[in-house]
Amino acid sequence: FVGSETSSDGEIPKLNVLTLKDDTLFVKDRMLYGVNPGVELMDFAASFENDEKELSLTVISTQFVGTGTVVSLVRDGEVLDELTLVVDGDLNGDGKIDGADFELFGRLLMNKGELKGAYKTAADVNGDNAWNTADYINQKMNRTFEEE
């Protein structure tokens, strides 16, 4: 069994890497994609094959997982694997796409701020490897349709 070690009882293999149950989620360059806005912490933790007692979530919001959430596989105090979450359109990391994200995006478009890492990736809503007005409009339109 690749990426595992035998547990102390000798029966159940323990995973040494974060392993996803949900095939709608995917990893690229140590970032985790495919999580929708509004996913609660416990629901997110259930997306992994790993023992929940070995998962550590570093979150910005207390209710939802959002952009910048770091999920770590920790065993005996050692971090074995780690991924950073990207939620498309969630620029402030609160796990929601709302007016605060649109306000931040507007300031960025006027060159009044900068995003880095997972937050910059989250701004690229249409996946063309650049964040620009097209992403802002795309996100705004999607939000309008979701509210109807």
Short mmCIF file of C-alpha atoms in Angstrom, two decimals:
data_model
loop_
_atom_site.label_atom_id
_atom_site.label_comp_id
_atom_site.label_asym_id
_atom_site.label_seq_id
_atom_site.Cartn_x
_atom_site.Cartn_y
_atom_site.Cartn_z
CA PHE A 1 0.00 0.00 0.00
CA VAL A 2 1.80 3.10 -1.26
CA GLY A 3 1.97 6.17 0.98
CA SER A 4 1.01 4.32 4.13
CA GLU A 5 2.42 2.58 7.15
CA THR A 6 0.99 -0.17 9.28
CA SER A 7 -0.87 1.11 12.32
CA SER A 8 0.13 0.05 15.84
CA ASP A 9 -2.45 -2.77 15.82
CA GLY A 10 -0.90 -4.12 12.61
CA GLU A 11 -4.15 -4.16 10.66
CA ILE A 12 -5.27 -0.81 9.30
CA PRO A 13 -2.82 1.11 7.12
CA LYS A 14 -2.26 4.75 8.05
CA LEU A 15 -1.99 7.20 5.18
CA ASN A 16 1.12 9.40 5.11
CA VAL A 17 -0.35 11.82 2.57
CA LEU A 18 -3.64 13.69 2.47
CA THR A 19 -5.98 11.48 0.45
CA LEU A 20 -9.23 12.77 -1.00
CA LYS A 21 -12.51 10.82 -1.01
CA ASP A 22 -14.31 13.30 -3.22
CA ASP A 23 -13.38 13.16 -6.92
CA THR A 24 -14.69 16.70 -7.49
CA LEU A 25 -11.71 18.00 -5.51
CA PHE A 26 -8.23 18.10 -7.03
CA VAL A 27 -4.70 19.15 -6.11
CA LYS A 28 -2.29 21.18 -8.22
CA ASP A 29 0.95 22.71 -6.94
CA ARG A 30 0.03 21.92 -3.29
CA MET A 31 -3.26 23.83 -3.63
CA LEU A 32 -6.63 22.13 -3.25
CA TYR A 33 -9.38 23.14 -5.69
CA GLY A 34 -13.04 22.32 -6.18
CA VAL A 35 -14.49 23.22 -2.78
CA ASN A 36 -17.65 25.31 -3.10
CA PRO A 37 -18.32 28.40 -0.99
CA GLY A 38 -20.19 27.80 2.26
CA VAL A 39 -18.68 24.41 3.17
CA GLU A 40 -18.53 23.93 6.93
CA LEU A 41 -15.44 22.64 8.72
CA MET A 42 -16.75 19.17 9.58
CA ASP A 43 -18.12 18.60 6.08
CA PHE A 44 -14.75 19.56 4.63
CA ALA A 45 -12.85 17.24 6.97
CA ALA A 46 -15.07 14.38 5.77
CA SER A 47 -13.64 14.90 2.24
CA PHE A 48 -10.48 13.03 3.25
CA GLU A 49 -9.73 9.33 3.67
CA ASN A 50 -7.39 10.19 6.53
CA ASP A 51 -8.26 9.72 10.19
CA GLU A 52 -9.97 12.95 11.32
CA LYS A 53 -7.85 12.92 14.50
CA GLU A 54 -4.78 13.43 12.32
CA LEU A 55 -6.21 16.34 10.32
CA SER A 56 -5.43 19.90 11.35
CA LEU A 57 -7.25 22.84 9.77
CA THR A 58 -5.87 26.37 9.98
CA VAL A 59 -8.81 28.56 9.03
CA ILE A 60 -9.60 32.26 8.82
CA SER A 61 -13.35 31.91 9.39
CA THR A 62 -14.87 29.98 12.28
CA GLN A 63 -17.85 28.80 10.23
CA PHE A 64 -16.64 27.91 6.73
CA VAL A 65 -13.45 26.77 5.05
CA GLY A 66 -12.25 29.33 2.56
CA THR A 67 -9.32 30.39 0.46
CA GLY A 68 -6.13 30.20 2.49
CA THR A 69 -7.38 27.40 4.77
CA VAL A 70 -4.47 25.05 5.36
CA VAL A 71 -5.22 21.40 5.93
CA SER A 72 -2.39 19.39 7.44
CA LEU A 73 -1.87 15.72 8.15
CA VAL A 74 -0.16 15.61 11.54
CA ARG A 75 1.05 12.47 13.31
CA ASP A 76 2.99 12.50 16.57
CA GLY A 77 3.54 16.24 16.19
CA GLU A 78 5.08 15.91 12.71
CA VAL A 79 3.44 17.47 9.65
CA LEU A 80 3.45 14.74 6.99
CA ASP A 81 1.51 16.57 4.29
CA GLU A 82 -0.13 19.96 3.81
CA LEU A 83 -2.42 21.62 1.25
CA THR A 84 -3.79 25.16 0.91
CA LEU A 85 -7.39 25.60 -0.16
CA VAL A 86 -8.54 27.81 -3.05
CA VAL A 87 -12.25 28.70 -3.33
CA ASP A 88 -12.83 30.50 -6.63
CA GLY A 89 -14.01 34.05 -5.95
CA ASP A 90 -13.37 33.96 -2.18
CA LEU A 91 -10.72 36.66 -2.01
CA ASN A 92 -10.85 37.34 1.72
CA GLY A 93 -10.79 33.72 2.91
CA ASP A 94 -14.07 33.66 4.83
CA GLY A 95 -15.53 30.81 2.75
CA LYS A 96 -18.28 32.97 1.27
CA ILE A 97 -18.54 34.97 -1.93
CA ASP A 98 -20.16 38.23 -1.00
CA GLY A 99 -19.89 41.98 -1.19
CA ALA A 100 -16.60 42.00 0.71
CA ASP A 101 -14.99 39.92 -2.05
CA PHE A 102 -16.41 42.15 -4.78
CA GLU A 103 -15.21 45.26 -2.97
CA LEU A 104 -11.73 43.78 -2.64
CA PHE A 105 -11.73 42.76 -6.31
CA GLY A 106 -12.77 46.29 -7.32
CA ARG A 107 -9.89 47.80 -5.32
CA LEU A 108 -7.48 45.37 -6.97
CA LEU A 109 -8.70 46.31 -10.43
CA MET A 110 -7.97 49.97 -9.57
CA ASN A 111 -4.43 48.96 -8.46
CA LYS A 112 -5.19 49.72 -4.82
CA GLY A 113 -4.03 46.41 -3.42
CA GLU A 114 -2.35 43.11 -4.19
CA LEU A 115 -3.16 39.45 -3.73
CA LYS A 116 -0.63 36.65 -3.31
CA GLY A 117 -0.63 32.87 -3.25
CA ALA A 118 -3.98 31.13 -2.92
CA TYR A 119 -5.85 34.46 -2.79
CA LYS A 120 -4.44 35.52 -6.17
CA THR A 121 -5.40 32.13 -7.59
CA ALA A 122 -8.95 32.49 -6.18
CA ALA A 123 -9.36 35.75 -8.09
CA ASP A 124 -8.81 33.92 -11.40
CA VAL A 125 -12.43 32.77 -11.55
CA ASN A 126 -12.39 31.89 -15.26
CA GLY A 127 -9.11 29.94 -15.06
CA ASP A 128 -7.15 31.86 -17.70
CA ASN A 129 -4.14 32.33 -15.36
CA ALA A 130 -4.77 36.05 -14.91
CA TRP A 131 -7.21 38.00 -12.79
CA ASN A 132 -8.91 40.83 -14.56
CA THR A 133 -12.24 42.47 -15.33
CA ALA A 134 -13.48 39.28 -17.04
CA ASP A 135 -13.15 37.41 -13.72
CA TYR A 136 -14.98 40.15 -11.86
CA ILE A 137 -17.86 40.17 -14.35
CA ASN A 138 -18.03 36.36 -14.45
CA GLN A 139 -18.23 36.17 -10.67
CA LYS A 140 -20.77 38.99 -10.46
CA MET A 141 -23.01 37.28 -13.03
CA ASN A 142 -22.78 33.90 -11.28
CA ARG A 143 -23.71 35.49 -7.97
CA THR A 144 -26.70 37.27 -9.53
CA PHE A 145 -28.03 34.00 -10.96
CA GLU A 146 -27.51 32.17 -7.64
CA GLU A 147 -29.58 34.79 -5.81
CA GLU A 148 -32.59 34.45 -8.15
#
